[in-house]
Coordinates of C-alpha atoms in Angstrom, one line a residue:
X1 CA 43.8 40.7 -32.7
X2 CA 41.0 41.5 -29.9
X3 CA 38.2 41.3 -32.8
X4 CA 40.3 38.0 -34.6
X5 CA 39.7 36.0 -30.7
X6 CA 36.3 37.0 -30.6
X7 CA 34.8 35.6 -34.6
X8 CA 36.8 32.3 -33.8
X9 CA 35.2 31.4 -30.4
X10 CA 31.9 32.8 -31.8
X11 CA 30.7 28.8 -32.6
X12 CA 31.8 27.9 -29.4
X13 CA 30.3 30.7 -28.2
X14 CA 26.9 29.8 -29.8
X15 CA 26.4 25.9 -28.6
X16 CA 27.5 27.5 -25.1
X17 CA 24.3 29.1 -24.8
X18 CA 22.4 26.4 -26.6
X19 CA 21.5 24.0 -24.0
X20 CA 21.2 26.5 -21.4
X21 CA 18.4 27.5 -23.0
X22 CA 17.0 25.0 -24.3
X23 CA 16.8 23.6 -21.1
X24 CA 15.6 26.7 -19.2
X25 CA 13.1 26.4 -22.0
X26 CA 12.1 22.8 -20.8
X27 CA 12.0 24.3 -17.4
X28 CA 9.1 26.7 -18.1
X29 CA 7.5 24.1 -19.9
X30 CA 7.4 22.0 -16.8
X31 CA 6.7 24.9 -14.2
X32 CA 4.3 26.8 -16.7
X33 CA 1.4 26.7 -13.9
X34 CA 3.6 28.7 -11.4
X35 CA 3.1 32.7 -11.7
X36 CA 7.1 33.6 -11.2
X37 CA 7.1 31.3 -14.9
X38 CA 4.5 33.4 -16.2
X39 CA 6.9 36.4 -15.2
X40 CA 10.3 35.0 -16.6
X41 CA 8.3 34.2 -19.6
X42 CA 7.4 37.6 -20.5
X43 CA 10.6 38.8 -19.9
X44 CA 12.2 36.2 -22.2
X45 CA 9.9 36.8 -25.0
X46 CA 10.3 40.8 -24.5
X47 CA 14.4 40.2 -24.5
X48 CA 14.1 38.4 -28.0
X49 CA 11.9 40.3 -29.2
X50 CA 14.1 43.8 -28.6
X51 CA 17.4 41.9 -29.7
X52 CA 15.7 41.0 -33.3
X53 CA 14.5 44.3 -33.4
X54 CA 18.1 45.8 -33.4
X55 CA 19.7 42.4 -35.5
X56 CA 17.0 42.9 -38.4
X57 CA 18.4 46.6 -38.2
X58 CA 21.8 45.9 -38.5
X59 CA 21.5 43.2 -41.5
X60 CA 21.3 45.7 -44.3
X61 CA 24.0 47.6 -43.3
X62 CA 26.2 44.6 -43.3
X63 CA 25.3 43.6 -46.8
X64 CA 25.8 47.3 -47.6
X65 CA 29.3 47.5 -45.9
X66 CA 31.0 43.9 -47.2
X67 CA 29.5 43.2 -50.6
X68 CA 30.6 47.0 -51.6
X69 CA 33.8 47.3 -50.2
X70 CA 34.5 43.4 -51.6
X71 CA 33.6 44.5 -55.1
X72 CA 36.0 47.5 -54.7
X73 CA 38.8 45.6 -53.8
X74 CA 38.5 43.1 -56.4
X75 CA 38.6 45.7 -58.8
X76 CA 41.1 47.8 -57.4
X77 CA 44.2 46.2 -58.9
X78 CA 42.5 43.3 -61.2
X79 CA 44.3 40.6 -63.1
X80 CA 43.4 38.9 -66.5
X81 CA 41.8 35.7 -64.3
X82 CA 40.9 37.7 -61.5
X83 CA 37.0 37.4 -64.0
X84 CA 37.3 34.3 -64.1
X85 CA 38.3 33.8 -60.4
X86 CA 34.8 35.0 -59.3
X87 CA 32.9 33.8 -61.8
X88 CA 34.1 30.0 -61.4
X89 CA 33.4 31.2 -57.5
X90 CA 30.0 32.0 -58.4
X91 CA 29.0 29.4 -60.7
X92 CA 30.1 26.7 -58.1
X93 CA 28.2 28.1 -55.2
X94 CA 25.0 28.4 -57.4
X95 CA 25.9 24.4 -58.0
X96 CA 26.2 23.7 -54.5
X97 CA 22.6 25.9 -54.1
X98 CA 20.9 23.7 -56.7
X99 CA 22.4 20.4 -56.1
X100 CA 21.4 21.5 -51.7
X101 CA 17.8 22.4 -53.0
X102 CA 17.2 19.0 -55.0
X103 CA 18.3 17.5 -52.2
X104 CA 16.2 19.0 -50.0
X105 CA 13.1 18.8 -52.0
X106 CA 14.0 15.4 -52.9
X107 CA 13.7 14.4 -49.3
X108 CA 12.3 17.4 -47.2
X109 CA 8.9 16.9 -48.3
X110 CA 9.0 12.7 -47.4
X111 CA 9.5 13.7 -43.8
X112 CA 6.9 13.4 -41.4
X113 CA 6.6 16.9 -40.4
X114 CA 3.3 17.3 -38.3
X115 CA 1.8 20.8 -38.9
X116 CA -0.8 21.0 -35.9
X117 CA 0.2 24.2 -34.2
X118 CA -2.4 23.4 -31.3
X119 CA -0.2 20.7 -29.8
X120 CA 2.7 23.3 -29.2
X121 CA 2.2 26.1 -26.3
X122 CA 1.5 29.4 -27.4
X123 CA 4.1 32.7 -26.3
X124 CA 3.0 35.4 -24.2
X125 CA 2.9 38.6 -25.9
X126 CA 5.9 40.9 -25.1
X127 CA 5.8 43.8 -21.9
X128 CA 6.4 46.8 -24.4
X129 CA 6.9 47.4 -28.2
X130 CA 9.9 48.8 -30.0
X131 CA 9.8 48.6 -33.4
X132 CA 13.3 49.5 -35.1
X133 CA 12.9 49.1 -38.5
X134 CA 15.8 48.7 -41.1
X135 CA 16.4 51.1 -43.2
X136 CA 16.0 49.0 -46.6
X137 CA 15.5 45.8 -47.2
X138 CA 17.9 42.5 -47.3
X139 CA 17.7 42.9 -51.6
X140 CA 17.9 46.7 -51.8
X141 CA 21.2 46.7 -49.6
X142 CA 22.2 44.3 -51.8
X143 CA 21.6 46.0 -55.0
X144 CA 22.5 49.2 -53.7
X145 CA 25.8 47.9 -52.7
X146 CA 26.3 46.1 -56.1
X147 CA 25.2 49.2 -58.0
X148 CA 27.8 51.8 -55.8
X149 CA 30.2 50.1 -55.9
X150 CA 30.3 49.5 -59.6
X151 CA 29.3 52.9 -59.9
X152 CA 32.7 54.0 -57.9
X153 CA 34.8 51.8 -60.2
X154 CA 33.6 53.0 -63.2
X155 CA 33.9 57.1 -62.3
X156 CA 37.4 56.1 -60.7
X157 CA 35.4 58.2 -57.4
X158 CA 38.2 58.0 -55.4
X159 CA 36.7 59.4 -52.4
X160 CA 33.8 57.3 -52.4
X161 CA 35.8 54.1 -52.6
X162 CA 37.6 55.1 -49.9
X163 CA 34.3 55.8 -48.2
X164 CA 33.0 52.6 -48.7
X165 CA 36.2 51.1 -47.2
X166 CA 36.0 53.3 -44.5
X167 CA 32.8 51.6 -44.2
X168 CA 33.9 48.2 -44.4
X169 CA 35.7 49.2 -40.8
X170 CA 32.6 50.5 -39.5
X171 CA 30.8 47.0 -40.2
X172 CA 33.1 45.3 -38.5
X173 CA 33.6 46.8 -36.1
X174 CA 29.3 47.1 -35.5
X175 CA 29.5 43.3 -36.3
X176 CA 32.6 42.8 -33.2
X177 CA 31.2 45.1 -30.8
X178 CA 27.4 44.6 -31.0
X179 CA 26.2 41.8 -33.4
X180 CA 28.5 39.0 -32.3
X181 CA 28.0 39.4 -28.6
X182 CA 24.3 39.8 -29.2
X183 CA 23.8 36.9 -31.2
X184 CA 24.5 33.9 -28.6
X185 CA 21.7 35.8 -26.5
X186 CA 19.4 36.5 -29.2
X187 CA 19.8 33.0 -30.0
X188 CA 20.2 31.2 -26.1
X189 CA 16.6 33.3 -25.3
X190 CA 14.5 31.7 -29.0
X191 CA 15.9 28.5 -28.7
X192 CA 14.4 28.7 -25.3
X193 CA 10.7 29.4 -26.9
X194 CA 11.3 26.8 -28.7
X195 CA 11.9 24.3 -26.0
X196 CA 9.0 26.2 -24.0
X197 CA 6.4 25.6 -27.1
X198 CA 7.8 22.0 -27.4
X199 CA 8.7 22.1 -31.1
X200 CA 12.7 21.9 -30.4
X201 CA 11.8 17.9 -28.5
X202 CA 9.4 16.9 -31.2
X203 CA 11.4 18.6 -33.8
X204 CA 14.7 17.2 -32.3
X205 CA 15.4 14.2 -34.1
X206 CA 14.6 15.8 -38.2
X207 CA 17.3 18.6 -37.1
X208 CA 19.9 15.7 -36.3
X209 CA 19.2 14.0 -39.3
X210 CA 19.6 17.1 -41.4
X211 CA 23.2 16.9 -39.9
X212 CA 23.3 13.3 -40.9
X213 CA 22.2 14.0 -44.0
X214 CA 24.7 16.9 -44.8
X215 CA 27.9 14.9 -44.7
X216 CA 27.5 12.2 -47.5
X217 CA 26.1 15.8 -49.1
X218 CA 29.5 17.2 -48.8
X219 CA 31.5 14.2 -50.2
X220 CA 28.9 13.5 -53.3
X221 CA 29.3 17.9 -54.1
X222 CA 33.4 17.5 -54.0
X223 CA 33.5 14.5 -56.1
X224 CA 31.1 15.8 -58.9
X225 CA 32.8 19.3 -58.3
X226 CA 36.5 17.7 -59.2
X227 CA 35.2 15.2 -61.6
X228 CA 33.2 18.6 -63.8
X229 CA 36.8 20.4 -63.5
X230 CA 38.7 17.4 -64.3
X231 CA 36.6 17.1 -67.5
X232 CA 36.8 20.8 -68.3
X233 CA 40.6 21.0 -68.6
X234 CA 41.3 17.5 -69.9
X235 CA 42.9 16.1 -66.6
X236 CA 43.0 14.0 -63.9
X237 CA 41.2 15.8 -61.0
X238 CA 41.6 12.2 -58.7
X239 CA 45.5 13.4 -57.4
X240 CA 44.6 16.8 -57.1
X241 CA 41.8 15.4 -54.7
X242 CA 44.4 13.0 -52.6
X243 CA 46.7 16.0 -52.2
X244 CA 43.7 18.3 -50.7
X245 CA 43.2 15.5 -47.9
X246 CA 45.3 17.2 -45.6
X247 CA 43.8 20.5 -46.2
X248 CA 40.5 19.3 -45.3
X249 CA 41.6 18.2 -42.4
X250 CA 43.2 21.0 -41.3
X251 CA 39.8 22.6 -42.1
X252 CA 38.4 20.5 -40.1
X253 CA 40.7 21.4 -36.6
X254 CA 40.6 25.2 -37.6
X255 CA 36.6 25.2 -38.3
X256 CA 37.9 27.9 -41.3
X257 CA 38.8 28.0 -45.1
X258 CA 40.6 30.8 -44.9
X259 CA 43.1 29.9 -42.3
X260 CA 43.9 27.4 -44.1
X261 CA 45.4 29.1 -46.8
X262 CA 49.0 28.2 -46.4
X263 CA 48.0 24.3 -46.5
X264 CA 45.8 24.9 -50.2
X265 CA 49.3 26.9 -51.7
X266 CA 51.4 23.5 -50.4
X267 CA 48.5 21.3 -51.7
X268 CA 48.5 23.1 -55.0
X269 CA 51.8 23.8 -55.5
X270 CA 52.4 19.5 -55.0
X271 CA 49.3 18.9 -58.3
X272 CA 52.0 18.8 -61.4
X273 CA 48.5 19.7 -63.7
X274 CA 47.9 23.3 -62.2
X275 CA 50.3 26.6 -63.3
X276 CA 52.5 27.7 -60.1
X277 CA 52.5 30.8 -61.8
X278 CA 48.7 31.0 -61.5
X279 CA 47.6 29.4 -58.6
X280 CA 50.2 32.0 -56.7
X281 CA 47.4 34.5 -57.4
X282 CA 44.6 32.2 -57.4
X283 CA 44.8 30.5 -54.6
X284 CA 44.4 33.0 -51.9
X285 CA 41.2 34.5 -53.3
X286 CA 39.8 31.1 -53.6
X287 CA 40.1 30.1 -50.2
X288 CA 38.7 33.8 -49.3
X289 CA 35.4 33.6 -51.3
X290 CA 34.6 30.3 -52.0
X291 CA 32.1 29.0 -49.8
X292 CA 30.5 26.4 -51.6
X293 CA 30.1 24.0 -48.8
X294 CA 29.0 26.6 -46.3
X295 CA 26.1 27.6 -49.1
X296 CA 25.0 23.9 -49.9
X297 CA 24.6 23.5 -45.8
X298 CA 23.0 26.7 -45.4
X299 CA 20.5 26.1 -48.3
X300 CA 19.9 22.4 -47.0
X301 CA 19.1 23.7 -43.5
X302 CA 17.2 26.6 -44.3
X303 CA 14.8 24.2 -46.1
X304 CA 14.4 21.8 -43.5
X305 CA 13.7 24.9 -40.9
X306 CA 11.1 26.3 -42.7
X307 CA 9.6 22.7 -43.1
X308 CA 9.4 22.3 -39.3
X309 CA 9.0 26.3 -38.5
X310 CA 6.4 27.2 -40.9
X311 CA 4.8 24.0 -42.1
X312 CA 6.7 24.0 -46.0
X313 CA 9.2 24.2 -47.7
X314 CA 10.0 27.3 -49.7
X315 CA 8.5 27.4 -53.9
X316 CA 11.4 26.3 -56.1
X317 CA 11.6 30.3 -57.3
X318 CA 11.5 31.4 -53.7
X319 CA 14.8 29.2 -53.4
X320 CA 16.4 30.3 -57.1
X321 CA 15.7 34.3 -55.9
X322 CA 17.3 33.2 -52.2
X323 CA 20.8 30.9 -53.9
X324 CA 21.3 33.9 -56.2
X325 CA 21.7 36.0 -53.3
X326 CA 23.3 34.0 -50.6
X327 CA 25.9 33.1 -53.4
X328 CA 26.2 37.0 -54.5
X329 CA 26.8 37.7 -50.6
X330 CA 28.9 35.0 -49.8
X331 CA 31.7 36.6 -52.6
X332 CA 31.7 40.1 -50.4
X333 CA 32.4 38.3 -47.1
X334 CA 36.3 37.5 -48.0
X335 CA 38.4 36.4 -45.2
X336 CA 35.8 36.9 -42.6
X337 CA 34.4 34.1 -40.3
X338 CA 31.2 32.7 -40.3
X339 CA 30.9 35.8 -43.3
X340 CA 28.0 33.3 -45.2
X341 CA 25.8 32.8 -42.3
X342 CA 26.1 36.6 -41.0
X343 CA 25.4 38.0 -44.2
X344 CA 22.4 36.1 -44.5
X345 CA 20.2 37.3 -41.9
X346 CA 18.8 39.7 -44.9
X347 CA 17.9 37.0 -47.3
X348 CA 16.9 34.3 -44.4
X349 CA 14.5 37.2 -43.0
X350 CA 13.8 39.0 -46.0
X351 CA 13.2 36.3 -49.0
X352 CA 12.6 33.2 -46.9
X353 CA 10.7 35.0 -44.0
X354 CA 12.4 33.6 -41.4
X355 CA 11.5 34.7 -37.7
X356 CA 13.1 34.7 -34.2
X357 CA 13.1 30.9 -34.0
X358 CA 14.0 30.0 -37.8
X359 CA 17.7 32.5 -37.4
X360 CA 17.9 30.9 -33.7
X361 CA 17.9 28.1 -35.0
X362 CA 19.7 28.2 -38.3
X363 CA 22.9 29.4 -36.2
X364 CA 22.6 27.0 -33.9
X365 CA 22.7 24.6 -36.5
X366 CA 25.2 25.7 -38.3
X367 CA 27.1 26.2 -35.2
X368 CA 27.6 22.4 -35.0
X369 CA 28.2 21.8 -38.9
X370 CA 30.8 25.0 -39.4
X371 CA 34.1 22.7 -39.3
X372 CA 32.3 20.3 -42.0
X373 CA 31.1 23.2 -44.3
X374 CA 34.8 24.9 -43.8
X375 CA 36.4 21.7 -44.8
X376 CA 34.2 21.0 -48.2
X377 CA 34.9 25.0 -48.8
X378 CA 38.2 24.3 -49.0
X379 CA 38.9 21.0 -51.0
X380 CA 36.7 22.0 -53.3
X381 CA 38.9 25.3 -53.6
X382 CA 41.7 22.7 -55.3
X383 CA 38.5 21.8 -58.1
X384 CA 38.3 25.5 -58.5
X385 CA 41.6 26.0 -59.1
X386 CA 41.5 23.1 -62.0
X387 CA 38.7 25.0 -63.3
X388 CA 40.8 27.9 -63.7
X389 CA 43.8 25.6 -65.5
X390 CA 41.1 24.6 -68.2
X391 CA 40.0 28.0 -68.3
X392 CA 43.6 29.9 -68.8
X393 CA 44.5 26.8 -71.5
X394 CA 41.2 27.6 -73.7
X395 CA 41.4 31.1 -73.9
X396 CA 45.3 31.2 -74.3
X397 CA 46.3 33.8 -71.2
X398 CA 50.1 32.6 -71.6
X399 CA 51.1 36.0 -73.0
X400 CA 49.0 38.0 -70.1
X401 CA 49.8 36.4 -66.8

C-alpha cells in the first residue's frame, strides 16, 4: 500500500520541485557575480551529476526486471486471443509513434529554435568524479530480457521464471525505495541548470506549445484509432466512442489507465458490438499495456527536447529504432504508474542521447501532460477492444474461447 501512495503522488511530487528550481536557477543567474553563487553552483552541478550517475545505472536493470517478468506472465496461462491482445497492443503504439513523429517533424523543424550556445551560461565543472557505469546498455537489457524470458518459456525453466519474478519484486522495490525518491531531486537540481544557463526562459514558450500542441494530437489519434477498428470489424466504432466518455474522464481525475479498469468493463460491457465473453478477458490486459497515448506524448516531446537541447531533431531511423523500443517496453510495464516514462530512461539516454537536462525535462513535462496521456490510453483501449471483435470474427475463435 506504502509503495501504491508513493507512484501516485510521484507527478505531484515532480512539478513540486519544479519551480523551486527553476527559480533557484534564476536566482543564480541573477547573483552569478557573488562567490557564495559560485559555491552553490558547484555543488548543484556535482549533486546532478552523482544522481544521473546512479539513475543511468539503475535503467537497465529495470528493463531487465519488467519486460522479462511481463513476458512470463503473459505466457504463463495464455488464451487463444491473448496473441492477438499484444499484438493489436503493439501495432497501435507503433501507430501512435509514427503518427507522434510525423507530427513532430511536420512541425518541429518550422520552429524557430535558435542554436547559438554562446548566449546561454556555461556549468561549472563538478567538485569530484564518480563514474558508475551501467552494466549493459538500454538495448542489450532489452534483448536480454526478451531473449530469457522466451528462453524460460520455451525450457518450461521453472526456477528461472520464478527467478525472474523474484526479480520483478526486486525492481520495484529499487524503483520505490531509491529511483522514485531520487528522481524529483535529480530533476528539481537540472531544471535548475537550465534556468541558470537561461535555455528553460527562452525555451519556455516552444515547451508550452508542445503541450498545446498534444491535445488536438490526442483527439485526432482516438478518432482515426476507432474509425481503423470500426472498419476492420464491419461496425460502428462512433457508440463505442460515446460510451468511453466517462472513462476518459475518470482518467482524467485518476491521472491512470489502469485504475480505471472497472469503468472500461462497464463501458464495454454497455457497446452491444463487442463479445461479453471476450472483453471479460480482454479488457483488463488492455487497460494494463496499452499505452498508446502515453507513447504518442512521449515521442512528440522527446522530439521537441532534443530540438531545443541539442540543436535537431532526431534522423527518421533514429526515431523508428527509438518507437520500436519504447512500444516493446511500454508492454512489460503492466499495471505500473508512470511504467512508460520510467522504462525509458534506457532508450531516451541510450538511442536518443539524452543528458541531465533532456530526462529533467522530459519528466517534467510529462509530469503536467500524465492525466491527458492516461485518458487517450484508455479510450482508445475501447478501439482496441473492437479490433479484437473483428479479429475473433475473421479467424472464427467461437469454438476456442
Amino acid at each position: 500500500m506504502k509503495k501504491k501512495r508513493i507512484m501516485a503522488s510521484f507527478p505531484i511530487r515532480i512539478l513540486a520541485v519544479s519551480i523551486p528550481g527553476l527559480l533557484a536557477g534564476l536566482f543564480l543567474n541573477v547573483t552569478r557575480t557573488m562567490g557564495l553563487t559560485s559555491g552553490a553552483l558547484n555543488l548543484v552541478v556535482t549533486a546532478r551529476y552523482v544522481l544521473s550517475q546512479i539513475i543511468t545505472f539503475l535503467a537497465p536493470l529495470i528493463i531487465i526486471g519488467l519486460v522479462a517478468s511481463s513476458i512470463i506472465s503473459v505466457k504463463k496461462a495464455p488464451t487463444p486471443v491473448t496473441a492477438p491482445i499484444v499484438r493489436i497492443t503493439y501495432f497501435s503504439m507503433l501507430g501512435a509513434a509514427a503518427f507522434a513523429s510525423v507530427l513532430g517533424y511536420l512541425i518541429i523543424p518550422k520552429l524557430p529554435v535558435s542554436t547559438d550556445s554562446l548566449s546561454f551560461r556555461f556549468l561549472p565543472d563538478t567538485l569530484f568524479e564518480l563514474p558508475i557505469p551501467a552494466p549493459v546498455s538500454a538495448l542489450s537489457a532489452l534483448v536480454l530480457a526478451i531473449l530469457l524470458a522466451l528462453g524460460a518459456c520455451w525450457t518450461n525453466a521453472v526456477r528461472t521464471k520464478e527467478l525472474l519474478q523474484e526479480f520483478r519484486g526486486i525492481t520495484l522495490s529499487l524503483m520505490s525505495r531509491i529511483l522514485l525518491p531520487l528522481l524529483p531531486a535529480y530533476i528539481g537540481l537540472s531544471l535548475c541548470t537550465l534556468a541558470y544557463q537561461g535555455y528553460f526562459i527562452k525555451y519556455l514558450p516552444l515547451l508550452l506549445l508542445a503541450l498545446i500542441i498534444i491535445i488536438p494530437a490526442y483527439m485526432v489519434w482516438v478518432l482515426v484509432l476507432y474509425h481503423i477498428a470500426g472498419s476492420y470489424a464491419g461496425e460502428k466504432a462512433w457508440g463505442i466512442l460515446k460510451n468511453y466518455i466517462p472513462v476518459c474522464k475518470m482518467a482524467l481525475r485518476t491521472h491512470s489507465s489502469t485504475a480505471v479498469e472497472k469503468y472500461s468493463q462497464e463501458a464495454a460491457d454497455k457497446c452491444v458490438p463487442l463479445d461479453s465473453e471476450l472483453i471479460k478477458e480482454a479488457i483488463p490486459l488492455f487497460t494494463q499495456i496499452h499505452h498508446c497515448g502515453s507513447v504518442l506524448a512521449e515521442v512528440f516531446f522527446a522530439m521537441m527536447i532534443s530540438r531545443i537541447l541539442y540543436g535537431s531533431v532526431p534522423a527518421p531511423g533514429t526515431m523508428v529504432i527509438f518507437s520500436i523500443l519504447l512500444a516493446t517496453c511500454s508492454i512489460g510495464t503492466p499495471g505500473l504508474p508512470w511504467g512508460t516514462v520510467m522504462v525509458s530512461l534506457g532508450t531516451l539516454t541510450g538511442i536518443l542521447k539524452f543528458g541531465d537536462s533532456g530526462m529533467a525535462l522530459m519528466f517534467a513535462v510529462f509530469a503536467l501532460n500524465d492525466a491527458f496521456a492516461a485518458a487517450c490510453n484508455a479510450t482508445c483501449d475501447g478501439a482496441a477492444a473492437l479490433f479484437l471483435t473483428g479479429y475473433v470474427k475473421r479467424h472464427d475463435f467461437s469454438n476456442r474461447l
